Short mmCIF file of C-alpha atoms in Angstrom, two decimals:
data_model
loop_
_atom_site.label_atom_id
_atom_site.label_comp_id
_atom_site.label_asym_id
_atom_site.label_seq_id
_atom_site.Cartn_x
_atom_site.Cartn_y
_atom_site.Cartn_z
CA MET A 1 86.51 -66.24 135.76
CA GLN A 2 89.64 -67.92 136.83
CA GLY A 3 91.95 -67.01 133.87
CA GLN A 4 91.05 -63.48 134.43
CA LYS A 5 92.01 -63.21 137.97
CA TRP A 6 95.55 -61.87 137.75
CA TRP A 7 94.41 -58.80 135.99
CA LEU A 8 90.84 -58.52 138.03
CA ALA A 9 92.43 -57.58 141.25
CA ARG A 10 95.84 -56.27 141.02
CA ARG A 11 96.42 -55.58 144.61
CA ALA A 12 94.06 -57.02 147.12
CA GLY A 13 94.89 -54.17 149.28
CA VAL A 14 94.51 -54.14 153.06
CA ILE A 15 96.26 -51.54 155.21
CA ALA A 16 94.57 -53.57 157.87
CA ALA A 17 94.00 -50.90 160.30
CA ALA A 18 93.68 -47.03 160.25
CA ALA A 19 93.43 -44.91 163.48
CA ALA A 20 91.04 -42.29 163.30
CA VAL A 21 94.16 -39.61 163.61
CA SER A 22 96.61 -41.41 161.12
CA VAL A 23 96.96 -44.85 159.46
CA ALA A 24 99.25 -46.21 162.20
CA GLY A 25 96.93 -48.51 163.60
CA PHE A 26 93.66 -49.46 165.14
CA ALA A 27 93.56 -51.78 168.13
CA GLY A 28 90.23 -53.37 167.36
CA SER A 29 88.59 -53.11 170.72
CA ALA A 30 84.98 -53.51 170.01
CA ALA A 31 83.57 -56.61 171.02
CA ALA A 32 80.87 -56.61 168.55
CA SER A 33 81.12 -57.22 164.67
CA VAL A 34 80.05 -54.10 162.31
CA SER A 35 76.19 -53.68 161.33
CA ALA A 36 74.98 -55.04 158.19
CA SER A 37 73.69 -51.74 157.43
CA PRO A 38 75.94 -49.81 154.89
CA ALA A 39 75.90 -45.84 155.32
CA ALA A 40 75.50 -43.88 152.42
CA THR A 41 79.16 -42.56 151.21
CA PRO A 42 80.48 -41.43 147.94
CA GLN A 43 80.65 -43.81 145.24
CA LEU A 44 81.99 -44.54 141.55
CA ASN A 45 79.90 -43.01 139.08
CA PRO A 46 78.53 -44.89 136.10
CA THR A 47 80.54 -44.39 132.88
CA GLY A 48 80.06 -47.34 130.96
CA THR A 49 83.53 -48.54 131.61
CA ILE A 50 84.92 -50.81 134.57
CA GLU A 51 86.43 -48.62 137.49
CA GLN A 52 87.82 -49.63 140.65
CA VAL A 53 88.80 -48.14 144.17
CA ARG A 54 92.05 -50.03 145.00
CA GLN A 55 92.83 -48.76 148.35
CA LEU A 56 91.02 -46.59 151.48
CA VAL A 57 93.13 -45.15 154.03
CA GLN A 58 91.75 -42.43 156.99
CA CYS A 59 94.18 -39.43 157.99
CA GLY A 60 92.46 -37.51 160.71
CA THR A 61 88.85 -37.18 159.90
CA THR A 62 89.50 -37.59 156.18
CA MET A 63 89.31 -40.70 154.18
CA TYR A 64 91.24 -41.15 151.15
CA ALA A 65 90.46 -43.17 148.11
CA VAL A 66 92.74 -44.23 145.15
CA GLY A 67 92.52 -46.54 142.26
CA SER A 68 91.52 -46.41 138.48
CA PHE A 69 88.44 -43.95 137.89
CA THR A 70 87.27 -40.80 136.23
CA SER A 71 84.23 -39.53 138.39
CA ILE A 72 82.84 -39.89 141.97
CA LYS A 73 78.96 -39.37 142.73
CA TYR A 74 78.22 -38.01 145.91
CA LYS A 75 74.04 -37.86 146.56
CA SER A 76 73.08 -36.42 143.03
CA THR A 77 76.58 -34.62 142.32
CA VAL A 78 79.28 -36.05 140.23
CA PHE A 79 82.36 -34.92 140.65
CA ALA A 80 85.22 -35.20 138.18
CA ARG A 81 88.18 -37.19 139.88
CA ASN A 82 90.96 -38.97 138.16
CA ASN A 83 92.32 -41.72 140.51
CA ALA A 84 92.35 -40.16 143.67
CA PHE A 85 89.76 -38.27 145.81
CA SER A 86 88.93 -37.71 149.51
CA PHE A 87 85.79 -37.24 151.68
CA SER A 88 84.95 -36.83 155.27
CA ALA A 89 85.23 -39.90 157.36
CA VAL A 90 82.23 -38.98 159.41
CA SER A 91 78.51 -38.43 158.47
CA PRO A 92 77.66 -37.20 156.14
CA TYR A 93 80.71 -38.23 154.23
CA ALA A 94 80.79 -35.00 152.06
CA MET A 95 83.53 -34.77 149.26
CA THR A 96 86.51 -32.53 149.77
CA THR A 97 87.77 -30.41 147.10
CA TRP A 98 91.08 -32.19 146.92
CA ASN A 99 91.59 -33.05 143.18
CA PRO A 100 95.24 -34.21 142.02
CA ASN A 101 94.23 -35.31 139.05
CA VAL A 102 96.57 -38.06 138.57
CA ASN A 103 96.75 -39.35 134.91
CA GLY A 104 97.21 -43.48 135.56
CA VAL A 105 96.12 -45.66 138.45
CA VAL A 106 96.92 -45.19 141.81
CA ASN A 107 97.66 -48.31 143.87
CA SER A 108 98.42 -46.97 147.25
CA ILE A 109 98.64 -44.14 149.47
CA ALA A 110 100.20 -43.61 152.74
CA PHE A 111 100.77 -40.49 155.46
CA ASN A 112 103.64 -39.81 157.78
CA GLY A 113 102.10 -40.41 161.11
CA SER A 114 99.26 -37.82 161.92
CA ASN A 115 100.83 -35.12 159.37
CA CYS A 116 97.84 -35.37 156.81
CA ALA A 117 99.04 -31.96 155.10
CA ASP A 118 100.84 -34.05 152.38
CA ALA A 119 100.14 -37.86 150.89
CA TYR A 120 102.56 -40.10 149.66
CA ILE A 121 101.06 -41.92 146.33
CA GLY A 122 102.30 -44.85 144.39
CA GLY A 123 101.37 -46.52 141.16
CA LYS A 124 101.49 -46.52 137.52
CA PHE A 125 101.18 -42.69 136.32
CA THR A 126 103.48 -40.06 134.82
CA SER A 127 101.63 -36.57 135.99
CA VAL A 128 100.20 -35.41 138.85
CA ASP A 129 98.12 -32.15 139.10
CA GLY A 130 99.68 -31.25 135.64
CA THR A 131 103.61 -32.11 137.23
CA LYS A 132 105.65 -34.65 135.23
CA VAL A 133 106.53 -37.61 137.83
CA SER A 134 107.17 -41.29 137.63
CA ASN A 135 105.14 -43.74 139.56
CA ILE A 136 105.77 -42.15 142.90
CA ALA A 137 105.17 -38.83 144.50
CA GLU A 138 104.38 -36.60 147.33
CA VAL A 139 101.14 -34.52 146.99
CA ASP A 140 99.66 -31.38 149.34
CA THR A 141 96.15 -32.59 150.24
CA THR A 142 94.75 -29.14 150.22
CA THR A 143 96.00 -28.03 146.64
CA GLY A 144 96.93 -31.53 144.89
CA ALA A 145 99.92 -30.14 143.84
CA VAL A 146 103.33 -32.09 143.84
CA VAL A 147 105.74 -31.49 146.75
CA SER A 148 108.94 -30.99 144.71
CA THR A 149 111.50 -31.82 147.90
CA PHE A 150 110.35 -35.06 147.52
CA GLY A 151 111.73 -37.27 144.86
CA HIS A 152 109.19 -38.50 142.33
CA THR A 153 111.06 -41.12 140.06
CA ALA A 154 110.17 -44.86 140.33
CA ASN A 155 111.52 -46.77 137.10
CA GLY A 156 108.72 -49.22 137.43
CA GLU A 157 105.22 -49.59 138.98
CA VAL A 158 104.58 -48.92 142.74
CA GLN A 159 102.33 -51.21 144.35
CA THR A 160 102.08 -50.54 147.93
CA LEU A 161 103.04 -47.98 150.65
CA ALA A 162 103.21 -47.69 154.43
CA VAL A 163 105.00 -45.53 157.01
CA SER A 164 106.60 -47.03 160.18
CA LYS A 165 108.77 -45.08 162.49
CA GLY A 166 109.24 -42.07 160.16
CA HIS A 167 110.35 -44.72 157.11
CA LEU A 168 108.41 -44.76 154.02
CA LEU A 169 108.09 -48.47 153.13
CA THR A 170 107.52 -48.95 149.41
CA GLY A 171 106.88 -52.09 147.27
CA GLY A 172 106.39 -52.82 143.65
CA PHE A 173 107.97 -53.80 140.43
CA PHE A 174 110.62 -51.36 140.63
CA THR A 175 114.33 -51.74 140.20
CA SER A 176 115.47 -48.08 141.13
CA ILE A 177 113.63 -45.16 143.02
CA ASN A 178 115.02 -41.94 142.90
CA GLY A 179 118.54 -43.10 141.93
CA GLY A 180 118.69 -45.87 144.44
CA THR A 181 119.89 -49.68 144.28
CA ASN A 182 117.39 -51.61 146.18
CA LYS A 183 115.09 -53.39 144.17
CA TYR A 184 111.23 -54.54 144.64
CA MET A 185 111.27 -52.79 148.31
CA VAL A 186 112.76 -49.91 149.85
CA SER A 187 112.73 -47.51 152.74
CA LEU A 188 112.39 -44.01 151.70
CA SER A 189 113.04 -40.72 153.55
CA PRO A 190 109.62 -38.95 154.06
CA SER A 191 111.31 -35.82 153.63
CA THR A 192 113.47 -36.38 150.38
CA GLY A 193 112.25 -39.91 148.83
CA GLN A 194 115.94 -40.91 149.02
CA ASP A 195 116.66 -44.35 150.37
CA ASP A 196 117.51 -44.16 154.03
CA GLY A 197 118.96 -47.45 154.15
CA TYR A 198 116.35 -48.63 157.00
CA LEU A 199 116.12 -52.02 154.97
CA SER A 200 118.10 -53.94 152.72
CA LEU A 201 116.29 -57.14 151.66
CA SER A 202 118.13 -58.57 148.45
CA ILE A 203 114.79 -59.52 147.32
CA SER A 204 114.96 -62.18 144.24
CA GLY A 205 113.15 -65.02 142.73
CA THR A 206 110.30 -65.81 140.62
CA TYR A 207 108.03 -68.99 140.26
CA GLY A 208 105.10 -69.20 137.69
CA ASN A 209 104.64 -66.91 135.07
CA GLY A 210 105.22 -64.00 137.68
CA ALA A 211 107.85 -61.10 137.70
CA THR A 212 109.34 -60.41 141.04
CA GLN A 213 107.50 -57.86 143.18
CA VAL A 214 106.09 -56.69 146.51
CA TYR A 215 102.57 -56.14 146.12
CA ASN A 216 101.07 -55.67 149.42
CA GLN A 217 102.24 -54.83 152.88
CA GLN A 218 100.80 -54.57 156.49
CA ILE A 219 101.83 -53.24 159.51
CA SER A 220 101.07 -54.73 163.01
CA PRO A 221 98.97 -53.11 165.53
CA ASP A 222 101.62 -52.80 168.05
CA GLY A 223 103.69 -51.28 165.02
CA MET A 224 106.82 -53.94 165.70
CA HIS A 225 106.09 -56.00 162.72
CA GLU A 226 105.13 -55.94 158.99
CA LEU A 227 103.98 -58.52 156.54
CA ALA A 228 104.68 -58.17 153.18
CA GLU A 229 102.95 -60.33 150.07
CA GLY A 230 104.53 -60.78 146.46
CA THR A 231 106.59 -62.97 144.00
CA PHE A 232 109.94 -64.07 145.37
CA THR A 233 111.89 -66.77 146.55
CA MET A 234 114.70 -65.44 148.64
CA VAL A 235 114.46 -62.52 151.17
CA GLY A 236 116.92 -61.33 153.33
CA GLY A 237 118.99 -64.19 152.64
CA GLN A 238 116.18 -66.67 153.56
CA PRO A 239 114.01 -68.60 151.52
CA ARG A 240 110.57 -67.26 151.45
CA GLN A 241 107.72 -67.20 148.96
CA GLN A 242 104.29 -65.30 148.91
CA ILE A 243 104.72 -63.74 152.04
CA PHE A 244 107.50 -62.66 154.81
CA MET A 245 107.11 -60.98 158.12
CA LEU A 246 109.91 -58.07 159.07
CA SER A 247 110.92 -57.22 162.33
CA LEU A 248 110.69 -53.23 162.54
CA GLY A 249 113.63 -52.56 164.89
CA THR A 250 116.39 -50.19 164.69
CA ALA A 251 116.60 -51.85 161.31
CA ALA A 252 114.08 -53.84 159.49
CA THR A 253 115.25 -57.61 159.43
CA VAL A 254 113.22 -60.65 158.18
CA THR A 255 112.04 -62.85 161.04
CA ALA A 256 111.71 -66.59 161.27
CA TRP A 257 107.98 -66.72 160.84
CA THR A 258 106.89 -68.46 157.97
CA SER A 259 105.12 -72.05 156.93
CA PRO A 260 105.69 -74.33 154.52
CA GLU A 261 102.17 -74.13 153.15
CA PHE A 262 103.42 -71.14 151.68
CA PHE A 263 105.72 -72.96 149.57
CA VAL A 264 102.99 -75.00 147.82
CA ALA A 265 102.16 -74.20 144.39
CA CYS A 266 98.84 -73.17 142.97
CA THR A 267 97.63 -73.27 139.52
CA HIS A 268 100.71 -71.90 136.85
CA SER A 269 98.78 -68.87 135.81
CA GLU A 270 98.04 -67.54 139.32
CA SER A 271 101.44 -68.62 140.82
CA PHE A 272 101.53 -65.50 143.44
CA TYR A 273 98.17 -66.14 145.41
CA VAL A 274 98.63 -64.72 148.84
CA ARG A 275 97.26 -61.11 147.69
CA ALA A 276 96.42 -60.08 151.26
CA ALA A 277 97.14 -60.40 154.74
CA SER A 278 95.74 -58.67 158.25
CA TRP A 279 96.53 -58.85 161.89
CA SER A 280 94.45 -59.99 164.64
CA PRO A 281 94.41 -56.83 167.19
CA ASP A 282 96.37 -58.61 169.76
CA ASP A 283 99.08 -59.21 167.10
CA SER A 284 98.95 -62.86 167.79
CA THR A 285 97.22 -64.18 164.63
CA VAL A 286 98.07 -63.69 160.72
CA TYR A 287 95.11 -63.84 158.47
CA THR A 288 95.65 -64.61 154.69
CA ALA A 289 93.35 -64.22 151.55
CA THR A 290 94.23 -66.20 148.67
CA THR A 291 93.61 -66.81 144.89
CA GLY A 292 95.37 -69.51 142.79
CA PHE A 293 92.37 -71.89 141.87
CA GLU A 294 93.81 -75.01 142.84
CA PRO A 295 97.18 -77.05 142.91
CA ALA A 296 98.24 -80.03 141.09
CA SER A 297 97.01 -82.35 143.80
CA GLY A 298 93.43 -80.88 142.98
CA PRO A 299 91.03 -78.11 144.53
CA ASN A 300 90.77 -77.67 148.18
CA THR A 301 94.45 -79.25 149.34
CA ALA A 302 96.20 -76.06 149.88
CA LEU A 303 95.89 -72.53 150.47
CA CYS A 304 94.69 -71.82 147.18
CA ASP A 305 91.41 -69.85 147.04
CA SER A 306 91.08 -69.57 150.82
CA ALA A 307 90.77 -67.71 153.98
CA ALA A 308 93.18 -69.25 156.75
CA ALA A 309 94.43 -68.03 159.96
CA PHE A 310 98.25 -68.56 161.26
CA PRO A 311 99.80 -67.96 164.57
CA ALA A 312 102.07 -65.01 164.41
CA THR A 313 104.70 -66.86 166.70
CA GLN A 314 108.23 -66.78 165.12
CA GLY A 315 109.35 -70.10 163.54
CA SER A 316 107.62 -72.64 160.95
CA VAL A 317 103.94 -72.63 161.65
CA PRO A 318 100.92 -74.51 160.50
CA HIS A 319 97.56 -72.79 159.96
CA LYS A 320 95.10 -72.81 162.78
CA TRP A 321 92.09 -73.19 160.43
CA ILE A 322 91.51 -72.78 156.81
CA ASN A 323 87.95 -71.90 154.87
CA TYR A 324 87.63 -72.85 151.12
CA THR A 325 85.65 -70.63 148.75
CA GLY A 326 85.30 -73.51 146.50
CA CYS A 327 87.58 -71.97 143.43
CA ASP A 328 86.90 -68.51 143.91
CA SER A 329 89.26 -65.53 144.94
CA LEU A 330 89.64 -63.50 147.91
CA TYR A 331 91.75 -60.40 147.36
CA SER A 332 91.43 -58.57 150.89
CA THR A 333 91.31 -59.28 154.49
CA ALA A 334 91.09 -57.12 157.52
CA ALA A 335 90.04 -57.93 161.70
CA ASP A 336 88.84 -56.85 164.79
CA ALA A 337 88.49 -58.31 168.10
CA SER A 338 85.26 -60.29 166.99
CA THR A 339 85.74 -60.81 163.30
CA ALA A 340 88.11 -61.80 160.56
CA TYR A 341 86.71 -60.13 157.40
CA PHE A 342 87.46 -61.42 154.08
CA GLY A 343 86.56 -60.15 150.50
CA GLY A 344 86.68 -60.82 146.82
CA HIS A 345 84.56 -62.09 144.20
CA GLU A 346 83.80 -65.50 146.05
CA ARG A 347 80.15 -66.98 145.92
CA TRP A 348 80.40 -69.54 149.09
CA ALA A 349 82.40 -70.08 152.48
CA ASP A 350 82.49 -73.63 153.95
CA ASN A 351 83.15 -75.02 150.44
CA GLY A 352 85.85 -77.51 150.99
CA HIS A 353 83.88 -80.01 149.21
CA GLY A 354 83.13 -78.13 145.77
CA CYS A 355 85.12 -76.13 142.87
CA ASN A 356 82.85 -73.97 141.20
CA VAL A 357 79.80 -75.68 142.62
CA ALA A 358 78.35 -75.63 145.84
CA GLY A 359 79.66 -78.53 147.48
CA PRO A 360 78.32 -80.31 150.68
CA GLY A 361 78.02 -77.82 153.61
CA ALA A 362 78.69 -74.75 151.30
CA ILE A 363 77.15 -71.48 152.79
CA PRO A 364 76.51 -68.88 150.00
CA ALA A 365 78.69 -65.82 150.95
CA GLN A 366 78.68 -63.67 147.96
CA GLY A 367 81.61 -60.93 147.72
CA MET A 368 82.50 -60.90 151.45
CA VAL A 369 82.36 -62.59 154.77
CA GLY A 370 83.29 -62.63 158.35
CA LEU A 371 84.74 -65.62 159.68
CA SER A 372 85.25 -66.48 163.44
CA PRO A 373 88.76 -65.83 164.82
CA ALA A 374 88.64 -69.09 166.88
CA ASP A 375 87.60 -71.74 164.32
CA GLY A 376 87.06 -69.83 160.90
CA SER A 377 83.19 -70.54 161.11
CA VAL A 378 80.96 -68.06 159.10
CA ILE A 379 79.49 -65.40 161.72
CA PHE A 380 78.71 -62.45 159.57
CA ASN A 381 77.48 -62.82 156.03
CA PRO A 382 75.85 -59.78 154.79
CA THR A 383 77.00 -60.17 150.75
CA ARG A 384 78.07 -57.85 148.39
CA ALA A 385 77.99 -57.49 144.83
CA ARG A 386 80.89 -59.56 143.30
CA GLY A 387 82.16 -57.53 140.54
CA LEU A 388 86.14 -57.70 139.85
CA GLY A 389 86.03 -58.24 143.60
CA ALA A 390 87.01 -56.43 147.03
CA ASP A 391 90.23 -54.97 146.44
CA ASP A 392 91.03 -53.65 150.04
CA MET A 393 89.51 -53.65 153.31
CA LEU A 394 89.95 -51.18 156.27
CA VAL A 395 89.03 -51.60 160.00
CA THR A 396 88.96 -48.08 161.81
CA SER A 397 87.24 -46.97 165.00
CA ALA A 398 84.12 -46.38 163.31
CA GLY A 399 83.61 -49.72 161.27
CA LEU A 400 84.75 -51.71 158.17
CA TRP A 401 85.41 -50.00 154.95
CA ILE A 402 85.67 -51.92 151.91
CA ALA A 403 86.99 -50.82 148.52
CA SER A 404 85.79 -52.66 145.47
CA ASP A 405 84.62 -51.44 141.63
CA ASN A 406 81.49 -51.15 139.33
CA MET A 407 82.11 -54.23 137.14
CA ASN A 408 78.37 -55.11 135.77
CA ASN A 409 77.08 -52.05 137.51
CA SER A 410 77.88 -53.49 140.73
CA SER A 411 76.63 -51.44 143.72
CA GLN A 412 75.22 -53.81 146.21
CA CYS A 413 76.53 -54.23 149.71
CA ALA A 414 74.65 -55.95 152.32
CA GLY A 415 71.53 -55.79 150.52
CA LYS A 416 71.60 -51.91 149.45
CA SER A 417 72.29 -50.66 146.17
CA GLY A 418 74.27 -47.36 145.81
CA HIS A 419 77.49 -48.48 146.97
CA ALA A 420 79.66 -48.93 143.87
CA GLY A 421 83.52 -49.01 144.88
CA ILE A 422 82.95 -47.98 148.42
CA CYS A 423 81.01 -49.82 151.17
CA PHE A 424 80.89 -48.51 154.72
CA LEU A 425 79.54 -50.87 157.65
CA PRO A 426 79.71 -49.05 160.93
CA TYR A 427 79.82 -50.50 164.37
CA SER A 428 76.65 -50.70 165.96
#
């Protein structure tokens, strides 16, 4: 599986929190971890091809799902949905009529605060609801129609979208959006889609065989900082690899937070390996989920294929703890007050003495695991079908949502079938 990792999960997406009203953030005050009994929600319909939910985001009482798929099954009914759909975020999780009919993969979706009337989508597509667009668009969440007043032209794939303080923060492979000159990450006006000048990071550089990109991002629960992952060597005039942190003040600027561990290379074919990060609810800790297989020094000697925790204090920091999978990829993470959750196509946790085998002390933990924020030990182990890998995790006030795929007819989550692409584990 190692040679497949680059395309298996193009975005280990985590918007680490989404409130019941908007995507601004969930404080995670619950003291208990989520239940190991998944709720029955819509799922990917078996089509004979591999399909994938890339990201889940809640706005109001509606959950929005985007990715690469053609149909969704809810109970016994199949709904034609191309790459985007929505459903109720509360029981019985019924499908809505929203059907923007996007003709290519949608990597990310975002909302402007509590305004759920329109959604911003980004990916690799040229048509939404029959309207010609290029990789980005604002879409009416009732009709599915493109909002024409928002610019909809990116000259490369859009990987990640998030809204902060009235700015649409947009990352990807592009070098221009709607005529702007900022490359790879830009702040857009939610009204017009034009560069609003909130950030100017001069992102540059590559490593391994990857192209420069911003792949993923996570806004802190207090809204004051943001993490972004991708392929780069310089950001805002500062040397950064794999991940950087922004201060979201009157302008977005690169902070002093970094670690020398992010500058250690994993295998050349997976040179970009920090695919996702999440915040602790109190903003004090950053969790990272990585692929990468192994560095030249051998397996389990760097961040490659691991879950890790870092202090969020400004400056150069070491990890607080690290938990190795044993050369299997992690693509997503989210956290609440009791547990740091990680997902991918891993087989084990606590496998610091094995690579593609269970070493001494390894714990079987297929597809997802919950670790102690204090020391990284396994405290929640419901398992899920590995498939391509859990591509996104989202903690809301109701529980933990996991986005995944249907490779090899994968549908098992926490020991129950019928959860292809989406698994929801509610708080008890």
